mmCIF file of C-alpha atoms in Angstrom:
data_model
loop_
_atom_site.group_PDB
_atom_site.id
_atom_site.type_symbol
_atom_site.label_atom_id
_atom_site.label_comp_id
_atom_site.label_asym_id
_atom_site.label_seq_id
_atom_site.Cartn_x
_atom_site.Cartn_y
_atom_site.Cartn_z
ATOM 1 C CA UNK A 15 90.245 86.943 80.459
ATOM 2 C CA UNK A 16 93.260 87.265 82.697
ATOM 3 C CA UNK A 17 91.513 88.611 85.786
ATOM 4 C CA UNK A 18 90.283 87.000 88.983
ATOM 5 C CA UNK A 19 87.003 85.204 88.481
ATOM 6 C CA UNK A 20 84.465 84.101 91.061
ATOM 7 C CA UNK A 21 81.419 81.901 90.890
ATOM 8 C CA UNK A 22 78.568 82.008 91.342
ATOM 9 C CA UNK A 23 77.992 85.722 90.995
ATOM 10 C CA UNK A 24 74.856 85.439 93.108
ATOM 11 C CA UNK A 25 73.735 82.780 95.531
ATOM 12 C CA UNK A 26 70.471 82.638 97.420
ATOM 13 C CA UNK A 27 70.186 79.932 100.027
ATOM 14 C CA UNK A 28 68.062 78.954 102.962
ATOM 15 C CA UNK A 29 69.215 79.254 106.533
ATOM 16 C CA UNK A 30 70.995 76.089 107.631
ATOM 17 C CA UNK A 31 72.194 75.051 104.177
ATOM 18 C CA UNK A 32 75.860 74.775 103.196
ATOM 19 C CA UNK A 33 77.322 76.882 100.377
ATOM 20 C CA UNK A 34 80.527 76.758 98.370
ATOM 21 C CA UNK A 35 82.036 79.805 96.729
ATOM 22 C CA UNK A 36 84.753 79.490 94.136
ATOM 23 C CA UNK A 37 87.655 81.724 93.194
ATOM 24 C CA UNK A 38 89.996 81.405 90.212
ATOM 25 C CA UNK A 39 93.020 83.657 90.766
ATOM 26 C CA UNK A 40 95.233 85.206 88.158
ATOM 27 C CA UNK A 41 97.646 82.611 86.831
ATOM 28 C CA UNK A 42 101.008 82.815 88.571
ATOM 29 C CA UNK A 43 99.759 84.734 91.584
ATOM 30 C CA UNK A 44 101.018 82.987 94.686
ATOM 31 C CA UNK A 45 98.799 84.750 97.205
ATOM 32 C CA UNK A 46 95.037 84.490 97.478
ATOM 33 C CA UNK A 47 92.733 86.301 99.875
ATOM 34 C CA UNK A 48 89.102 86.043 100.869
ATOM 35 C CA UNK A 49 87.186 89.016 102.280
ATOM 36 C CA UNK A 50 83.628 89.633 103.336
ATOM 37 C CA UNK A 51 81.861 92.915 102.666
ATOM 38 C CA UNK A 52 78.568 93.427 104.410
ATOM 39 C CA UNK A 53 76.179 96.009 102.998
ATOM 40 C CA UNK A 54 77.543 99.510 103.497
ATOM 41 C CA UNK A 55 80.626 98.306 105.362
ATOM 42 C CA UNK A 56 84.303 97.869 104.671
ATOM 43 C CA UNK A 57 86.265 94.753 103.853
ATOM 44 C CA UNK A 58 86.567 92.135 106.532
ATOM 45 C CA UNK A 59 89.567 89.842 106.099
ATOM 46 C CA UNK A 60 88.720 86.147 106.258
ATOM 47 C CA UNK A 61 91.643 84.005 105.140
ATOM 48 C CA UNK A 62 94.913 84.268 103.247
ATOM 49 C CA UNK A 63 96.858 81.637 101.284
ATOM 50 C CA UNK A 64 100.499 82.112 100.343
ATOM 51 C CA UNK A 65 102.026 79.435 98.159
ATOM 52 C CA UNK A 66 102.385 76.160 100.019
ATOM 53 C CA UNK A 67 102.527 77.773 103.462
ATOM 54 C CA UNK A 68 99.859 77.137 106.063
ATOM 55 C CA UNK A 69 96.998 79.575 105.465
ATOM 56 C CA UNK A 70 96.354 82.517 107.760
ATOM 57 C CA UNK A 71 92.868 81.723 109.046
ATOM 58 C CA UNK A 72 92.796 84.429 111.697
ATOM 59 C CA UNK A 73 89.880 86.262 110.086
ATOM 60 C CA UNK A 74 87.423 83.375 109.857
ATOM 61 C CA UNK A 75 84.468 84.383 112.054
ATOM 62 C CA UNK A 76 83.469 80.888 113.190
ATOM 63 C CA UNK A 77 84.168 77.212 112.629
ATOM 64 C CA UNK A 78 81.319 77.173 110.117
ATOM 65 C CA UNK A 79 83.712 78.876 107.704
ATOM 66 C CA UNK A 80 86.529 77.042 105.969
ATOM 67 C CA UNK A 81 88.561 77.423 102.805
ATOM 68 C CA UNK A 82 90.837 75.326 100.689
ATOM 69 C CA UNK A 83 93.240 76.052 97.906
ATOM 70 C CA UNK A 84 94.745 73.577 95.491
ATOM 71 C CA UNK A 85 98.389 74.547 95.018
ATOM 72 C CA UNK A 86 98.478 78.009 93.508
ATOM 73 C CA UNK A 87 95.172 77.728 91.717
ATOM 74 C CA UNK A 88 91.503 77.533 92.567
ATOM 75 C CA UNK A 89 90.187 78.237 96.047
ATOM 76 C CA UNK A 90 86.861 77.285 97.581
ATOM 77 C CA UNK A 91 85.281 79.038 100.553
ATOM 78 C CA UNK A 92 82.707 76.885 102.323
ATOM 79 C CA UNK A 93 80.118 78.133 104.765
ATOM 80 C CA UNK A 94 78.279 75.434 106.669
ATOM 81 C CA UNK A 95 74.861 75.815 108.266
ATOM 82 C CA UNK A 96 74.466 79.323 106.881
ATOM 83 C CA UNK A 97 72.939 82.043 109.029
ATOM 84 C CA UNK A 98 71.253 85.259 107.967
ATOM 85 C CA UNK A 99 74.215 87.277 109.246
ATOM 86 C CA UNK A 100 76.363 85.496 106.646
ATOM 87 C CA UNK A 101 74.598 87.493 103.925
ATOM 88 C CA UNK A 102 77.260 89.634 102.278
ATOM 89 C CA UNK A 103 79.433 89.957 99.213
ATOM 90 C CA UNK A 104 82.383 87.594 99.391
ATOM 91 C CA UNK A 105 85.418 88.925 97.586
ATOM 92 C CA UNK A 106 88.459 87.057 96.422
ATOM 93 C CA UNK A 107 91.733 88.705 95.481
ATOM 94 C CA UNK A 108 95.096 87.448 94.292
ATOM 95 C CA UNK A 109 98.537 88.978 94.198
ATOM 96 C CA UNK A 110 102.182 88.305 93.650
ATOM 97 C CA UNK A 111 104.119 88.259 96.890
ATOM 98 C CA UNK A 112 104.800 91.930 97.358
ATOM 99 C CA UNK A 113 102.533 93.655 94.922
ATOM 100 C CA UNK A 114 98.995 94.837 94.421
ATOM 101 C CA UNK A 115 95.890 92.774 94.997
ATOM 102 C CA UNK A 116 93.557 92.173 92.113
ATOM 103 C CA UNK A 117 89.969 91.630 93.072
ATOM 104 C CA UNK A 118 87.335 89.429 91.566
ATOM 105 C CA UNK A 119 83.781 90.681 91.030
ATOM 106 C CA UNK A 120 82.550 88.969 94.179
ATOM 107 C CA UNK A 121 79.781 86.542 95.058
ATOM 108 C CA UNK A 122 76.664 88.058 96.562
ATOM 109 C CA UNK A 123 75.312 85.625 99.139
ATOM 110 C CA UNK A 124 71.790 86.006 100.460
ATOM 111 C CA UNK A 125 70.631 83.755 103.263
ATOM 112 C CA UNK A 126 66.873 83.697 103.675
ATOM 113 C CA UNK B 29 100.196 95.684 114.679
ATOM 114 C CA UNK B 30 99.115 96.982 111.313
ATOM 115 C CA UNK B 31 95.976 99.021 110.762
ATOM 116 C CA UNK B 32 94.460 101.696 108.553
ATOM 117 C CA UNK B 33 92.178 104.493 109.680
ATOM 118 C CA UNK B 34 90.377 106.579 107.117
ATOM 119 C CA UNK B 35 87.994 109.462 107.211
ATOM 120 C CA UNK B 36 84.433 108.448 107.788
ATOM 121 C CA UNK B 37 81.843 109.409 105.274
ATOM 122 C CA UNK B 38 79.666 109.914 103.589
ATOM 123 C CA UNK B 39 81.192 112.853 101.771
ATOM 124 C CA UNK B 40 79.061 114.950 99.418
ATOM 125 C CA UNK B 41 80.675 117.508 97.127
ATOM 126 C CA UNK B 42 79.605 119.648 94.239
ATOM 127 C CA UNK B 43 81.177 119.032 90.862
ATOM 128 C CA UNK B 44 84.601 120.709 90.469
ATOM 129 C CA UNK B 45 85.136 120.907 94.233
ATOM 130 C CA UNK B 46 88.426 119.906 95.846
ATOM 131 C CA UNK B 47 88.510 116.488 97.469
ATOM 132 C CA UNK B 48 90.547 115.233 100.403
ATOM 133 C CA UNK B 49 89.981 111.880 102.040
ATOM 134 C CA UNK B 50 92.259 111.360 105.007
ATOM 135 C CA UNK B 51 94.040 108.098 105.676
ATOM 136 C CA UNK B 52 96.528 107.289 108.410
ATOM 137 C CA UNK B 53 98.194 104.014 109.120
ATOM 138 C CA UNK B 54 100.042 102.032 111.738
ATOM 139 C CA UNK B 55 102.629 99.539 110.573
ATOM 140 C CA UNK B 56 105.444 97.555 112.113
ATOM 141 C CA UNK B 57 107.523 97.384 108.947
ATOM 142 C CA UNK B 58 107.818 99.356 105.733
ATOM 143 C CA UNK B 59 104.452 98.997 104.058
ATOM 144 C CA UNK B 60 103.223 99.797 100.611
ATOM 145 C CA UNK B 61 100.131 101.988 100.551
ATOM 146 C CA UNK B 62 97.142 101.872 98.245
ATOM 147 C CA UNK B 63 93.865 103.513 97.403
ATOM 148 C CA UNK B 64 91.173 101.281 95.953
ATOM 149 C CA UNK B 65 87.905 102.474 94.474
ATOM 150 C CA UNK B 66 84.574 100.694 94.262
ATOM 151 C CA UNK B 67 82.124 102.215 91.796
ATOM 152 C CA UNK B 68 78.419 101.477 92.277
ATOM 153 C CA UNK B 69 77.660 97.876 91.369
ATOM 154 C CA UNK B 70 81.277 97.039 90.594
ATOM 155 C CA UNK B 71 84.187 95.316 92.301
ATOM 156 C CA UNK B 72 87.179 96.948 93.917
ATOM 157 C CA UNK B 73 89.859 98.201 91.624
ATOM 158 C CA UNK B 74 93.225 99.731 92.305
ATOM 159 C CA UNK B 75 93.271 103.512 91.976
ATOM 160 C CA UNK B 76 96.871 104.288 92.903
ATOM 161 C CA UNK B 77 99.739 103.096 95.048
ATOM 162 C CA UNK B 78 103.035 104.151 96.601
ATOM 163 C CA UNK B 79 105.683 101.727 97.739
ATOM 164 C CA UNK B 80 108.061 103.887 99.772
ATOM 165 C CA UNK B 81 108.217 107.091 101.744
ATOM 166 C CA UNK B 82 107.791 110.332 99.758
ATOM 167 C CA UNK B 83 106.487 108.472 96.721
ATOM 168 C CA UNK B 84 103.430 110.008 95.103
ATOM 169 C CA UNK B 85 100.841 107.762 93.502
ATOM 170 C CA UNK B 86 98.582 109.280 90.871
ATOM 171 C CA UNK B 87 95.835 108.192 88.521
ATOM 172 C CA UNK B 88 92.757 109.760 86.915
ATOM 173 C CA UNK B 89 93.544 113.112 88.520
ATOM 174 C CA UNK B 90 93.795 111.608 91.999
ATOM 175 C CA UNK B 91 97.009 111.862 94.008
ATOM 176 C CA UNK B 92 98.304 110.601 97.324
ATOM 177 C CA UNK B 93 101.747 111.047 98.875
ATOM 178 C CA UNK B 94 103.295 108.507 101.227
ATOM 179 C CA UNK B 95 104.216 110.547 104.323
ATOM 180 C CA UNK B 96 106.213 108.477 106.756
ATOM 181 C CA UNK B 97 106.653 111.334 109.250
ATOM 182 C CA UNK B 98 102.894 111.684 109.667
ATOM 183 C CA UNK B 99 102.055 108.051 108.770
ATOM 184 C CA UNK B 100 99.527 109.324 106.263
ATOM 185 C CA UNK B 101 98.415 108.714 102.700
ATOM 186 C CA UNK B 102 95.670 111.235 102.082
ATOM 187 C CA UNK B 103 93.794 111.059 98.788
ATOM 188 C CA UNK B 104 93.289 114.324 96.896
ATOM 189 C CA UNK B 105 91.731 115.496 93.675
ATOM 190 C CA UNK B 106 91.598 119.085 92.540
ATOM 191 C CA UNK B 107 88.279 118.985 90.714
ATOM 192 C CA UNK B 108 85.877 116.112 91.217
ATOM 193 C CA UNK B 109 83.355 114.915 88.673
ATOM 194 C CA UNK B 110 80.020 113.169 89.041
ATOM 195 C CA UNK B 111 81.684 110.020 87.714
ATOM 196 C CA UNK B 112 83.994 109.992 90.763
ATOM 197 C CA UNK B 113 81.069 109.029 92.978
ATOM 198 C CA UNK B 114 82.188 105.785 94.595
ATOM 199 C CA UNK B 115 83.510 104.249 97.795
ATOM 200 C CA UNK B 116 87.231 104.755 98.377
ATOM 201 C CA UNK B 117 89.319 102.367 100.472
ATOM 202 C CA UNK B 118 92.765 103.059 101.849
ATOM 203 C CA UNK B 119 94.932 99.987 102.333
ATOM 204 C CA UNK B 120 98.422 98.914 103.261
ATOM 205 C CA UNK B 121 100.407 95.811 102.578
ATOM 206 C CA UNK B 122 103.208 94.628 104.776
ATOM 207 C CA UNK B 123 105.517 91.687 104.534
ATOM 208 C CA UNK B 124 104.463 89.502 107.421
ATOM 209 C CA UNK B 125 105.961 86.283 108.667
ATOM 210 C CA UNK B 126 103.944 84.230 106.214
ATOM 211 C CA UNK B 127 104.003 86.612 103.286
ATOM 212 C CA UNK B 128 102.309 89.752 102.124
ATOM 213 C CA UNK B 129 99.269 90.743 104.143
ATOM 214 C CA UNK B 130 96.807 93.521 103.360
ATOM 215 C CA UNK B 131 94.861 95.748 105.716
ATOM 216 C CA UNK B 132 91.935 97.870 104.573
ATOM 217 C CA UNK B 133 90.208 100.888 105.997
ATOM 218 C CA UNK B 134 86.454 100.883 106.356
ATOM 219 C CA UNK B 135 85.855 102.915 103.199
ATOM 220 C CA UNK B 136 84.660 106.453 102.527
ATOM 221 C CA UNK B 137 81.620 106.996 100.367
ATOM 222 C CA UNK B 138 81.832 109.973 98.021
ATOM 223 C CA UNK B 139 78.874 111.465 96.196
ATOM 224 C CA UNK B 140 79.456 114.244 93.684
ATOM 225 C CA UNK B 141 76.414 116.276 92.718
ATOM 226 C CA UNK B 142 76.146 118.294 89.505
#
């Protein structure tokens, strides 16, 4: 399909392990965003990529979180040494520069 | 800076009742405004948008008007249905120094009972 895809859809991990979450944006979308949504809460901005510009990392909650994007394609969000408070749904969205965001289905991360 | 404040929930209404979910914003530029909806077990999807003052976004019977004078974008529907039960997020996008940034409200949960 032509939408934003994310993998895995669900991830269960043990405290202290590293995880990688993947996002495939819509082809041609220059902007890519990562958000975190804890149970029953709103969206928490994590990081934003715009073309080849330096990413806006202002939302990353700690240095355990990092993200990369290859050009205007796939992005990977990495969480090192996971903690139980990292349990959440991680959402990826893409957009053209001035238009609407399109969200992926999310990755539900559970840290035991 | 930019921010969005929306009515806290949860909101419970009977079917066919009138719905208003308030949203106000603070922005340094000329933002576009959005309502997103998240149905149970699903991802966020765009409900409607407005890109300039006095524009009205509409979709599926929902409406919201971009009011610059009151910095508001309240969501309304004249007659809600059980299938409208979801979480609704107000959002704005503004052209920042590094591109288009989005700001979301905390979400308002709506439950419609038959």
